[in-house]
Amino acid sequence: MAAHAARNGRCGVPAPCSAVVTGPRHLGCGELMARGPRSRQGGGTPAVPNGAQARVGLLQQPGFSYASRRYTPVHVNEVKVVAQLIDQSGLLQMLEDWRDEDGRPVGGRPTEVSDRALLCLLAVLANEGTPLHLTKVNELVLYRLTAQAHAYLGLPPLARKTPQGLIPGTLGAKADRSRYAYGPKTVHAATPRRTFGAKFIDAWEERLRRAERRIRRVLDPFPETQHHYRYDKADFTALRETRDEAFVARRRARLMAFQNALIWTVVEQTPRELLGWWDGTVAFDGTFVPGVSKATTTKGRRASIEPDMGWYNRTHEKVPDDSTNERLKVAWGLDLTLVMMSASGPKQRVPGLLLGASIDKPGTNPNGNVMTALAKVMAADMPHGYAIGDRDFYPKMIAEQFQIPLREAGYKIIGDLRRDTVGLQGTYAGMLLVDGHFFDPAMPQKMVTATPDFLEGRITEEDWRTLLERRASIYLSRVKDSRPDGATQFKCCASGPGATLQCPLRTSLMTDLADQRAQRTGEDPRLIRARLLPLTAKRLTSAKFTAPSREDAREICSNASSVTVPLRGTATPGPKGQQFTIAKYLQQGPTWESDEWASIYFTGRNSIEGTNARLKDSHGLSLAHHGNRMLRGFAAQAFLVGFICFAHNLRVLNAFMETDRLTSTDPDSTPPPKPTRPRRWRTLLEEERERPNAPPLAA
């Protein structure tokens, strides 16, 4: 009891007390005061903690933080990096131009938080994976920015309450807001509201909210839609009918330009030597972005508070809000189309950066969304390689809006086939368009129908693979890459030095043609025949191969060199009897289901699906968690998704450059493992051959 006879100077509780004294420190009193014990001086009134004395004790030890990042300081160098990216993106000038186009309002309150400052603050939060809430932006301004970072962004000065009194506009050492800066003048508080006061915090959050609305005001395609209450379905239908489609399209174009400028500014920072490894191959896919609020349902009387979103389903088809087929409905939200850098094979190593994005209501204009996401790449001085998409893009899209623009830009389309598009798709100049590629007109019928027969169970997979391998010898090869107008030239399999077969019809026709040329030019007909006919070639089994008759011969058989297929050429309808543009089904890569095709296609598909997974990962950027994007509305969600894609590119580029630096400058570092082809396309025989110290396959 003698130890408690004197007053303890740290806690202010008179002796005797129930706390335990261990050495020079009096433990327990601060914690008891924080819990509000009854005073031992009488009166029964709980002791009220006073200022910083309320938190003395274990929780005030140096190095302890109440939250992982809530009070982590953000220094000026970090702000300068994102500010430089924002400045180079051209976003600030774009916003000013759009305001001039719309007409600036007269009068109004002065701007306290600039566009540049708010964009930089959001970029900092997105880069560290913090939810993109305005309350988090407010905490960043009030508690985390250092004095230099605050001044660099041009934010208004803060008025800080300290035990020494009010220090207006002071951001120096006497009012350091960093929880990791300890000293006699550091201010400790349990919550932000205790430090500044609720009105002060709310006032700052309102400044940030006005800045966000000021930016979104020139981007929102649907400014007439309110998001603080739910419309009746009939009222929203009437509101939607009053919209100007030209205005909506113009504003949506602005929104996509804003979003892609954020993405592209990181791509422009990629060192040219790293981009030199990339051959221009891109992969694209759509992924779901959940909305913040409840959906518009069939039975409900009111529309969603985000009525401009829609039902998303795995087929990317548009589902009406009043649809009664619940199986078609998956979730309420938006469809985000992403385009990324991809390798054209498993052994190629490229930075998997996002190149563009487009967000829209699910099932709306998928052709245009891909082209919007590709706009920056197509306009830049970059190579154009393969364009890889899943079955929802090729061959489903409209050729005039998807395949033809890609071909005109120089891309070679490669993709998988749908069940309803396999087999004979059409003919052109005697050539058979089968499974996305042109084949010789002499191809046996069982090879034409190989894939439909396999899908219907009429042949086994082994027989199907055998037929695909055998028909590769009568695949019509291209004379060269597409011409500037997009046209492609094909030659007969029995023509030229690279012939894969000898055709009696071709021999007869070219002999006649050689004689005609010899009579006209006086040249030896044997030399002419040597140029027109192959010297050696593989011959198909005579029972499987029947050459067309002279009466049935078409241009591919009678032309001396090649047949030109125009980009917008129309094929003779196949068994389904539908007229179509050849570009809709024609692929420019290796033959479908071949090993070369699988290497290119599945490398791109794995890349884009892995990117979708990283964006949605709850331990990363959490795109799939709507709680990280609590602003309501189409424009607000697209605005925030742009920052998430921006942060993803920063992470990918930094990781790739760090790996490249370690493997190129440190001779003792362990190089990353070489990528291999997806296991689903590796046979047991291939694995045994590549395994070190493997036993012989045969004695």
XYZ file of C-alpha atoms in Angstrom:
699
model
C 0.000 0.000 0.000
C 2.947 2.292 0.531
C 3.597 2.190 -3.200
C 0.219 3.785 -3.805
C 0.475 6.477 -1.124
C 1.687 9.156 -3.555
C -0.248 10.526 -6.554
C 0.822 9.005 -9.890
C 1.788 11.821 -12.249
C 0.960 9.952 -15.455
C -2.614 8.896 -14.814
C -3.795 11.475 -12.339
C -5.635 8.893 -10.167
C -5.115 9.481 -6.448
C -3.827 6.640 -4.297
C -4.927 4.187 -3.220
C -5.983 2.579 -6.541
C -6.363 -0.923 -7.882
C -3.607 -0.618 -10.459
C -0.389 -2.536 -10.143
C 2.914 -0.703 -9.983
C 5.794 -2.409 -11.773
C 8.977 -0.394 -11.615
C 8.823 3.247 -12.679
C 5.649 2.835 -14.744
C 2.110 2.754 -13.379
C 0.200 0.261 -15.591
C -3.545 0.041 -15.867
C -4.764 3.481 -14.879
C -4.968 4.856 -18.405
C -6.840 1.782 -19.581
C -9.241 1.978 -16.651
C -9.916 5.626 -17.410
C -10.577 4.797 -21.035
C -13.212 2.316 -19.873
C -14.673 4.916 -17.533
C -14.275 3.531 -13.966
C -16.052 5.225 -11.109
C -13.994 7.806 -9.274
C -12.671 6.787 -5.890
C -13.103 10.366 -4.636
C -16.816 9.839 -4.228
C -19.885 11.088 -6.034
C -20.254 8.031 -8.304
C -19.489 10.037 -11.492
C -17.307 8.230 -14.076
C -13.932 9.831 -14.617
C -13.878 11.573 -18.000
C -10.623 11.198 -19.949
C -8.923 14.471 -20.720
C -7.176 14.903 -24.119
C -4.036 12.911 -24.660
C -4.116 11.535 -21.097
C -7.007 9.295 -22.122
C -4.771 7.100 -24.237
C -1.643 6.702 -22.161
C -0.765 3.060 -21.690
C -0.106 0.127 -23.953
C -1.940 1.507 -26.987
C 0.308 4.567 -27.092
C 3.595 2.720 -27.450
C 5.749 3.838 -30.448
C 5.275 1.590 -33.467
C 1.643 0.685 -32.766
C -0.996 1.721 -35.315
C -4.752 1.597 -34.901
C -5.195 0.632 -38.566
C -2.979 -0.731 -41.302
C -2.923 2.334 -43.536
C -5.249 4.862 -42.011
C -2.415 6.911 -40.557
C 0.494 5.810 -42.719
C 2.145 8.989 -43.976
C 2.137 9.729 -47.699
C 5.213 11.696 -48.678
C 5.652 14.205 -51.434
C 7.688 11.883 -53.668
C 4.800 9.434 -53.952
C 2.440 12.269 -54.796
C 4.852 13.653 -57.386
C 4.971 10.332 -59.247
C 1.207 10.055 -59.675
C 0.965 13.786 -60.381
C 3.444 13.444 -63.216
C 1.400 10.579 -64.667
C -1.790 12.628 -64.396
C -0.126 15.599 -66.055
C 1.215 13.503 -68.933
C -2.126 11.800 -69.519
C -3.707 15.008 -70.810
C -6.733 14.604 -68.547
C -6.605 18.135 -67.165
C -6.634 19.691 -70.615
C -9.417 17.340 -71.695
C -11.572 18.478 -68.772
C -10.973 22.139 -69.575
C -11.821 21.607 -73.249
C -15.042 19.812 -72.361
C -16.067 22.584 -69.995
C -15.475 25.128 -72.736
C -17.550 23.010 -75.097
C -20.451 22.810 -72.641
C -20.211 26.454 -71.597
C -18.845 27.484 -68.247
C -21.318 28.620 -65.568
C -21.232 32.239 -64.455
C -20.376 32.876 -60.808
C -20.297 30.221 -58.118
C -18.032 29.373 -55.242
C -14.239 29.468 -55.802
C -12.527 26.160 -56.420
C -10.807 24.937 -53.259
C -9.716 21.452 -54.415
C -8.449 21.456 -57.991
C -9.056 18.732 -60.549
C -5.380 17.820 -60.429
C -5.382 17.472 -56.646
C -8.425 15.185 -56.542
C -7.176 12.978 -59.382
C -3.812 12.614 -57.648
C -5.438 11.736 -54.329
C -7.602 9.045 -55.951
C -4.580 7.688 -57.807
C -2.629 7.391 -54.546
C -5.465 5.455 -52.892
C -5.957 3.193 -55.912
C -2.251 2.414 -56.079
C -2.156 1.199 -52.495
C -5.419 -0.761 -52.792
C -7.438 1.422 -50.426
C -11.197 1.625 -51.108
C -11.995 4.595 -53.317
C -14.286 6.360 -50.864
C -14.423 10.093 -50.383
C -14.055 9.472 -46.656
C -10.746 7.753 -47.390
C -9.695 10.682 -49.552
C -10.621 12.959 -46.672
C -8.503 10.929 -44.247
C -5.646 11.069 -46.729
C -5.803 14.860 -46.746
C -6.297 15.366 -43.017
C -4.057 12.689 -41.511
C -1.672 11.158 -44.024
C -0.289 13.784 -46.392
C 2.908 15.339 -45.188
C 3.242 19.105 -45.151
C 5.250 19.088 -48.395
C 2.743 16.827 -50.159
C -0.136 18.986 -48.985
C 1.521 22.115 -50.309
C 2.552 20.426 -53.570
C -1.091 19.640 -54.393
C -2.137 23.216 -53.649
C -4.739 22.222 -51.059
C -6.118 24.833 -48.664
C -4.230 25.035 -45.344
C -5.605 23.134 -42.380
C -6.532 24.537 -38.986
C -5.265 22.120 -36.388
C -6.416 21.763 -32.778
C -3.632 20.836 -30.379
C -3.273 20.862 -26.594
C -1.365 24.092 -27.036
C -4.355 25.660 -28.775
C -5.581 26.254 -32.310
C -2.807 26.472 -34.900
C -4.454 27.734 -38.093
C -2.787 26.738 -41.329
C 0.127 25.009 -39.605
C 1.477 21.804 -41.092
C 4.909 21.801 -39.539
C 6.502 19.807 -36.773
C 4.238 21.259 -34.087
C 1.203 19.750 -35.745
C 2.639 16.678 -37.442
C -0.214 14.434 -38.521
C 1.875 11.293 -38.969
C 1.162 8.568 -36.431
C 4.714 7.342 -36.909
C 6.289 10.659 -35.835
C 6.727 10.553 -32.083
C 7.824 13.318 -29.783
C 6.601 15.572 -27.031
C 4.468 17.675 -29.405
C 2.848 14.830 -31.353
C -0.929 14.866 -31.039
C -2.505 11.481 -30.292
C -6.233 10.941 -30.665
C -8.505 7.943 -30.805
C -10.417 8.960 -33.914
C -10.165 11.667 -36.586
C -13.231 13.414 -35.182
C -11.552 13.890 -31.808
C -8.601 15.564 -33.490
C -10.407 18.007 -35.744
C -14.009 17.973 -34.728
C -16.949 16.588 -36.708
C -17.884 19.842 -38.431
C -14.348 20.439 -39.636
C -14.058 16.908 -41.068
C -17.466 17.120 -42.742
C -16.566 20.481 -44.252
C -13.424 19.036 -45.807
C -15.306 16.023 -47.131
C -17.827 18.364 -48.735
C -14.969 20.192 -50.482
C -13.795 16.891 -51.944
C -17.326 15.911 -52.904
C -17.809 19.161 -54.800
C -14.538 18.551 -56.646
C -15.635 15.040 -57.619
C -19.015 16.283 -58.844
C -17.345 19.053 -60.800
C -15.303 16.497 -62.757
C -18.150 14.049 -63.191
C -20.486 16.792 -64.375
C -18.773 16.925 -67.784
C -18.561 13.123 -68.087
C -21.956 11.808 -67.004
C -24.063 10.506 -69.930
C -27.160 10.503 -67.700
C -27.009 13.699 -65.604
C -30.788 13.827 -65.259
C -30.867 10.572 -63.249
C -30.994 11.027 -59.478
C -29.297 8.453 -57.256
C -30.562 9.374 -53.795
C -33.975 7.720 -54.239
C -35.557 4.961 -56.328
C -37.785 5.796 -59.269
C -41.035 4.079 -59.978
C -40.557 1.928 -63.064
C -43.028 3.967 -65.074
C -41.375 7.239 -64.055
C -37.930 6.035 -65.037
C -39.222 4.724 -68.357
C -40.663 8.159 -69.087
C -37.388 9.789 -68.038
C -35.389 7.517 -70.307
C -37.572 8.360 -73.291
C -36.711 12.052 -72.921
C -32.961 11.460 -73.363
C -31.104 12.778 -76.364
C -29.201 9.861 -77.906
C -26.599 12.162 -79.472
C -25.933 13.772 -76.067
C -25.622 10.346 -74.401
C -23.208 9.103 -77.068
C -21.076 12.247 -76.793
C -20.853 12.073 -73.009
C -20.133 8.354 -73.039
C -17.299 8.958 -75.508
C -15.864 11.497 -73.056
C -16.130 9.030 -70.202
C -14.340 6.292 -72.145
C -11.669 8.764 -73.287
C -11.102 9.762 -69.638
C -10.881 6.139 -68.546
C -8.490 5.104 -71.314
C -6.259 8.147 -70.783
C -5.634 6.921 -67.236
C -4.738 3.463 -68.529
C -2.608 4.662 -71.417
C -0.463 7.048 -69.388
C 1.161 4.048 -67.672
C 1.657 2.253 -70.992
C 3.581 5.275 -72.262
C 5.991 4.945 -69.332
C 7.004 1.434 -70.408
C 10.661 1.391 -71.552
C 10.992 0.899 -75.288
C 13.316 -2.058 -74.834
C 10.535 -3.892 -72.991
C 7.980 -3.033 -75.652
C 10.424 -4.377 -78.238
C 9.696 -7.881 -76.947
C 6.009 -7.494 -77.823
C 4.843 -8.383 -81.332
C 1.523 -6.535 -81.066
C -0.664 -9.465 -79.974
C -3.662 -8.404 -77.890
C -6.263 -10.355 -75.936
C -9.664 -9.001 -74.984
C -12.500 -10.170 -72.798
C -15.500 -8.910 -70.885
C -15.802 -9.114 -67.115
C -18.528 -8.224 -64.656
C -18.459 -5.141 -62.419
C -21.148 -5.426 -59.717
C -23.304 -2.445 -58.923
C -23.601 -0.831 -55.519
C -27.321 -1.207 -54.909
C -30.176 -3.631 -55.470
C -31.344 -4.559 -58.940
C -34.486 -3.779 -60.875
C -36.631 -6.893 -60.574
C -39.741 -8.165 -62.283
C -41.898 -8.193 -59.173
C -40.680 -4.942 -57.661
C -42.567 -1.675 -58.141
C -39.471 0.514 -58.148
C -36.398 0.591 -60.321
C -32.905 0.196 -58.970
C -31.245 3.256 -57.489
C -28.713 2.661 -60.293
C -31.254 2.157 -63.079
C -28.785 2.580 -65.948
C -27.109 -0.717 -65.142
C -28.420 -4.096 -66.256
C -28.519 -7.835 -65.726
C -25.246 -9.548 -66.545
C -25.092 -13.134 -67.771
C -22.252 -15.353 -68.904
C -23.244 -15.214 -72.574
C -22.903 -11.395 -72.682
C -26.399 -11.226 -74.187
C -28.781 -8.442 -73.257
C -31.442 -9.479 -70.747
C -34.547 -7.274 -70.296
C -35.114 -5.998 -66.768
C -38.592 -7.536 -66.744
C -37.429 -10.947 -67.977
C -39.043 -13.861 -66.147
C -36.250 -16.295 -67.027
C -34.253 -16.251 -63.809
C -31.590 -18.550 -65.238
C -30.437 -15.793 -67.590
C -29.894 -13.360 -64.749
C -26.626 -13.533 -62.873
C -26.094 -10.167 -61.200
C -26.880 -6.482 -61.534
C -24.073 -4.270 -62.709
C -21.933 -3.326 -65.708
C -19.904 -5.165 -68.327
C -16.238 -4.113 -68.484
C -14.394 -4.917 -71.731
C -10.615 -5.083 -71.300
C -7.825 -5.241 -73.881
C -4.354 -6.246 -72.757
C -0.871 -6.952 -74.068
C -0.374 -10.650 -74.686
C 2.320 -12.995 -75.883
C 1.865 -14.988 -79.084
C 3.265 -18.100 -77.477
C 4.154 -19.537 -74.063
C 7.880 -18.798 -74.443
C 7.429 -15.103 -75.153
C 7.700 -12.766 -72.159
C 5.916 -9.413 -72.299
C 4.507 -7.031 -69.662
C 0.819 -7.840 -69.396
C -0.381 -4.234 -69.322
C -3.946 -3.180 -69.933
C -4.139 -1.220 -73.173
C -7.704 0.004 -72.946
C -11.131 -0.526 -71.441
C -14.759 0.179 -72.146
C -17.660 -0.111 -69.738
C -21.291 -0.421 -70.710
C -24.599 -1.938 -69.800
C -24.349 -5.728 -70.189
C -25.170 -6.984 -73.677
C -25.007 -3.496 -75.205
C -22.803 -2.881 -78.259
C -20.076 -5.489 -77.648
C -18.547 -4.733 -81.071
C -18.141 -1.054 -80.312
C -16.816 -1.692 -76.818
C -13.864 -3.705 -78.118
C -13.069 -1.079 -80.729
C -13.309 1.682 -78.108
C -10.886 -0.184 -75.845
C -8.508 -0.679 -78.798
C -8.658 2.939 -79.999
C -5.444 4.060 -78.267
C -3.459 1.073 -79.550
C -4.687 1.419 -83.113
C -3.813 5.132 -83.152
C -0.342 4.627 -81.658
C 2.824 3.699 -83.502
C 2.812 0.104 -82.269
C 2.907 -3.304 -83.949
C -0.339 -5.114 -84.649
C -0.227 -8.890 -84.224
C -2.880 -11.431 -83.339
C -6.250 -10.383 -81.886
C -7.459 -13.088 -79.488
C -10.962 -13.304 -78.077
C -13.285 -15.990 -76.795
C -16.354 -17.433 -78.542
C -18.464 -14.451 -77.504
C -16.397 -12.226 -79.798
C -15.306 -14.470 -82.672
C -17.261 -15.571 -84.669
C -20.316 -14.075 -83.017
C -19.777 -10.400 -83.792
C -20.969 -8.441 -86.822
C -18.180 -8.484 -89.405
C -18.636 -4.853 -90.507
C -18.296 -3.661 -86.905
C -15.664 -6.017 -85.536
C -13.695 -8.345 -87.833
C -13.304 -5.948 -90.752
C -12.078 -2.955 -88.664
C -9.559 -5.221 -86.944
C -8.336 -6.579 -90.264
C -8.065 -3.067 -91.688
C -5.900 -2.089 -88.718
C -3.534 -4.957 -89.478
C -4.605 -7.488 -86.853
C -4.801 -11.216 -87.526
C -7.877 -12.682 -85.879
C -7.590 -15.990 -84.086
C -10.302 -17.539 -81.964
C -12.336 -20.563 -81.045
C -15.472 -21.741 -82.854
C -18.990 -22.099 -81.570
C -20.947 -25.294 -81.929
C -23.250 -23.750 -84.532
C -20.385 -22.469 -86.734
C -18.288 -25.609 -87.318
C -18.093 -27.569 -90.561
C -18.656 -26.096 -94.000
C -19.389 -22.399 -93.621
C -19.384 -21.382 -97.311
C -17.411 -21.343 -100.561
C -15.578 -18.732 -102.618
C -13.995 -19.248 -106.062
C -14.179 -22.996 -105.514
C -12.406 -22.861 -102.132
C -14.131 -24.473 -99.142
C -14.373 -22.366 -95.981
C -14.317 -25.043 -93.264
C -13.800 -24.360 -89.545
C -12.554 -20.833 -90.248
C -10.009 -21.661 -92.974
C -9.977 -22.187 -96.733
C -9.291 -25.698 -98.050
C -8.857 -27.274 -101.478
C -12.115 -28.069 -103.317
C -10.989 -31.703 -103.581
C -11.200 -32.250 -99.808
C -13.205 -35.432 -99.061
C -16.623 -35.020 -97.503
C -15.668 -36.860 -94.315
C -12.986 -34.215 -93.696
C -15.474 -31.420 -94.325
C -17.898 -32.817 -91.754
C -15.255 -34.065 -89.314
C -16.014 -31.576 -86.517
C -19.846 -31.809 -86.709
C -19.576 -35.614 -86.785
C -17.386 -35.558 -83.681
C -19.700 -33.187 -81.788
C -22.694 -35.357 -82.678
C -20.901 -38.493 -81.512
C -20.633 -40.168 -84.895
C -16.829 -40.468 -84.708
C -14.369 -40.712 -81.836
C -11.973 -37.985 -80.785
C -9.043 -40.001 -82.068
C -10.632 -40.282 -85.524
C -11.436 -36.573 -85.445
C -7.861 -35.641 -84.628
C -6.613 -37.901 -87.385
C -8.888 -36.258 -89.953
C -7.794 -32.770 -88.856
C -4.161 -33.747 -89.190
C -4.631 -35.254 -92.643
C -6.611 -32.364 -94.049
C -3.825 -29.945 -93.071
C -2.021 -30.994 -96.271
C -4.796 -29.479 -98.400
C -5.020 -26.255 -96.397
C -4.809 -23.334 -98.832
C -1.824 -21.254 -97.845
C -1.570 -17.506 -98.262
C 0.736 -16.142 -100.906
C 1.695 -13.352 -98.495
C 0.208 -11.273 -95.727
C -2.870 -9.184 -96.328
C -2.561 -6.314 -98.761
C -3.047 -2.697 -97.648
C -6.722 -2.909 -98.636
C -7.166 -5.996 -96.432
C -7.474 -8.473 -99.307
C -5.788 -11.872 -99.002
C -4.332 -14.061 -101.768
C -4.582 -17.858 -101.684
C -2.957 -20.391 -103.985
C -3.842 -23.959 -104.930
C -2.242 -26.773 -102.943
C -0.799 -28.162 -106.204
C 0.702 -24.834 -107.259
C 4.205 -23.477 -106.866
C 7.318 -24.833 -105.172
C 5.542 -25.284 -101.828
C 2.866 -27.615 -103.209
C 1.528 -30.294 -100.867
C -0.112 -32.522 -103.506
C -0.233 -33.305 -107.214
C -3.591 -32.751 -108.857
C -4.378 -34.271 -112.311
C -6.798 -31.450 -113.079
C -4.194 -28.835 -112.208
C -1.629 -30.670 -114.360
C -3.986 -30.771 -117.347
C -5.034 -27.123 -117.014
C -1.517 -25.816 -116.526
C -0.234 -27.883 -119.477
C -2.796 -26.235 -121.725
C -1.916 -22.831 -120.295
C 1.804 -23.446 -120.885
C 1.165 -24.369 -124.512
C -0.875 -21.204 -125.024
C 1.854 -19.027 -123.532
C 4.527 -20.792 -125.591
C 2.640 -20.063 -128.776
C 2.261 -16.424 -127.785
C 5.814 -15.803 -126.521
C 7.858 -18.447 -128.335
C 9.285 -19.762 -125.077
C 9.937 -23.451 -124.496
C 6.672 -24.931 -123.046
C 8.675 -27.242 -120.764
C 10.130 -24.238 -118.924
C 6.693 -22.727 -118.515
C 5.270 -25.998 -117.146
C 8.186 -26.197 -114.685
C 7.177 -22.816 -113.263
C 3.468 -23.623 -113.059
C 3.638 -27.189 -111.755
C 5.452 -28.585 -108.706
C 8.485 -30.763 -109.234
C 7.838 -32.965 -106.202
C 4.874 -33.144 -103.865
C 3.130 -35.425 -101.443
C 0.179 -37.323 -102.857
C -2.964 -38.157 -100.942
C -4.324 -41.684 -101.131
C -6.147 -42.023 -104.425
C -9.188 -43.504 -102.708
C -9.563 -40.380 -100.551
C -8.914 -37.774 -103.191
C -10.998 -37.040 -106.272
C -10.048 -34.083 -108.439
C -12.888 -31.898 -109.750
C -13.838 -32.228 -113.392
C -13.035 -29.541 -115.931
C -16.676 -28.469 -115.929
C -16.635 -27.963 -112.125
C -13.242 -26.253 -112.007
C -13.318 -22.788 -110.442
C -10.834 -19.931 -110.192
C -8.672 -21.615 -107.543
C -7.992 -24.439 -110.041
C -7.698 -22.459 -113.260
C -5.796 -19.353 -112.114
C -2.101 -19.520 -112.829
C -0.892 -18.094 -109.525
C -3.484 -17.251 -106.866
C -7.008 -16.126 -106.019
C -7.608 -12.798 -104.249
C -10.282 -12.736 -101.542
C -11.423 -9.137 -100.892
C -11.844 -8.033 -97.303
C -15.564 -7.447 -97.761
C -16.076 -10.368 -100.117
C -19.266 -12.390 -99.782
C -19.185 -16.179 -99.690
C -21.625 -18.534 -101.352
C -23.850 -19.778 -98.542
C -23.062 -23.147 -97.047
C -25.530 -25.805 -95.864
C -27.322 -23.313 -93.594
C -28.126 -21.099 -96.591
C -27.157 -17.792 -94.937
C -25.389 -15.056 -96.866
C -22.389 -13.749 -94.934
C -19.191 -11.787 -95.264
C -16.110 -13.998 -95.473
C -14.298 -11.931 -92.834
C -16.842 -13.039 -90.244
C -15.440 -16.585 -90.095
C -12.024 -16.425 -91.770
C -9.099 -16.666 -89.359
C -5.581 -15.503 -90.169
C -3.597 -17.741 -87.852
C -2.717 -21.434 -87.892
C -5.456 -23.960 -88.626
C -8.023 -24.371 -85.899
C -7.253 -26.981 -83.212
C -3.657 -27.408 -84.371
C -0.800 -27.255 -81.851
C 0.318 -23.874 -83.209
C -3.210 -22.523 -82.908
C -3.526 -23.811 -79.328
C -0.200 -22.243 -78.348
C -1.283 -18.784 -79.526
C -4.931 -18.903 -78.533
C -4.636 -20.317 -75.033
C -1.663 -18.136 -74.154
C -3.826 -15.083 -74.860
C -6.865 -16.509 -73.118
C -4.890 -17.455 -70.016
C -3.376 -13.967 -69.920
C -6.667 -12.080 -70.025
C -8.407 -14.427 -67.583
C -5.487 -14.086 -65.181
C -5.747 -10.300 -65.435
C -9.465 -10.465 -64.643
C -8.710 -12.597 -61.599
C -6.030 -10.192 -60.323
C -8.336 -7.218 -60.741
C -11.070 -8.962 -58.768
C -8.857 -10.508 -56.107
C -10.003 -9.461 -52.649
C -6.353 -9.200 -51.557
C -5.564 -6.817 -54.402
C -7.652 -4.182 -56.149
C -11.002 -5.866 -55.327
C -12.864 -4.888 -58.481
C -15.447 -7.564 -57.703
C -16.269 -6.017 -54.321
C -18.721 -3.166 -54.751
C -17.967 -1.928 -51.235
C -14.725 -0.418 -52.540
C -16.649 1.754 -55.038
C -19.588 3.225 -53.161
C -20.363 6.110 -55.516
C -23.646 5.461 -57.293
C -24.380 5.702 -60.963
C -22.968 4.716 -64.336
C -20.516 7.608 -64.620
C -19.281 7.313 -61.035
C -18.554 3.603 -61.419
C -16.755 4.083 -64.746
C -14.784 6.957 -63.179
C -13.547 4.778 -60.309
C -12.925 1.685 -62.456
C -10.525 3.783 -64.507
C -8.385 4.390 -61.405
C -8.443 0.670 -60.563
C -7.139 -0.166 -64.051
C -4.545 2.603 -63.667
C -3.310 1.059 -60.413
C -3.233 -2.406 -61.974
C -0.960 -1.183 -64.749
C 1.364 0.462 -62.241
C 1.699 -2.765 -60.287
C 2.238 -4.927 -63.356
C 4.825 -2.590 -64.851
C 6.759 -2.201 -61.602
C 6.811 -5.968 -61.020
C 7.920 -6.682 -64.585
C 10.680 -4.057 -64.511
C 11.909 -5.302 -61.136
C 12.096 -8.876 -62.410
C 13.904 -7.719 -65.530
C 16.349 -5.680 -63.444
C 17.173 -8.579 -61.143
C 17.700 -11.048 -63.960
C 19.768 -8.647 -66.092
C 22.000 -6.915 -63.527
C 22.495 -9.476 -60.764
C 24.540 -12.443 -62.015
C 23.844 -14.383 -58.821
C 20.077 -14.007 -59.047
C 17.932 -16.956 -59.987
C 16.195 -16.312 -63.307
C 12.448 -16.824 -63.429
C 11.298 -20.201 -64.738
C 10.699 -20.343 -68.449
C 7.000 -20.357 -69.303
C 5.628 -23.565 -70.723
C 2.655 -24.397 -72.843
C -0.596 -24.881 -70.888
C -0.695 -28.378 -69.418
C -4.019 -29.153 -71.059
C -2.172 -29.175 -74.404
C 0.827 -31.274 -73.278
C 0.770 -34.998 -73.827
C 2.301 -37.566 -71.517
C 4.882 -38.423 -74.199
C 6.011 -34.758 -74.416
C 6.340 -34.516 -70.636
C 8.414 -37.680 -70.449
C 10.740 -36.424 -73.179
C 11.296 -33.082 -71.436
C 11.758 -34.490 -67.926
C 15.473 -34.543 -66.972
C 17.018 -37.983 -66.428
C 13.919 -39.646 -67.772
C 14.185 -43.331 -68.656
C 14.044 -44.259 -72.337
C 10.558 -44.590 -73.729
C 11.413 -47.829 -75.472
C 14.122 -50.390 -74.867
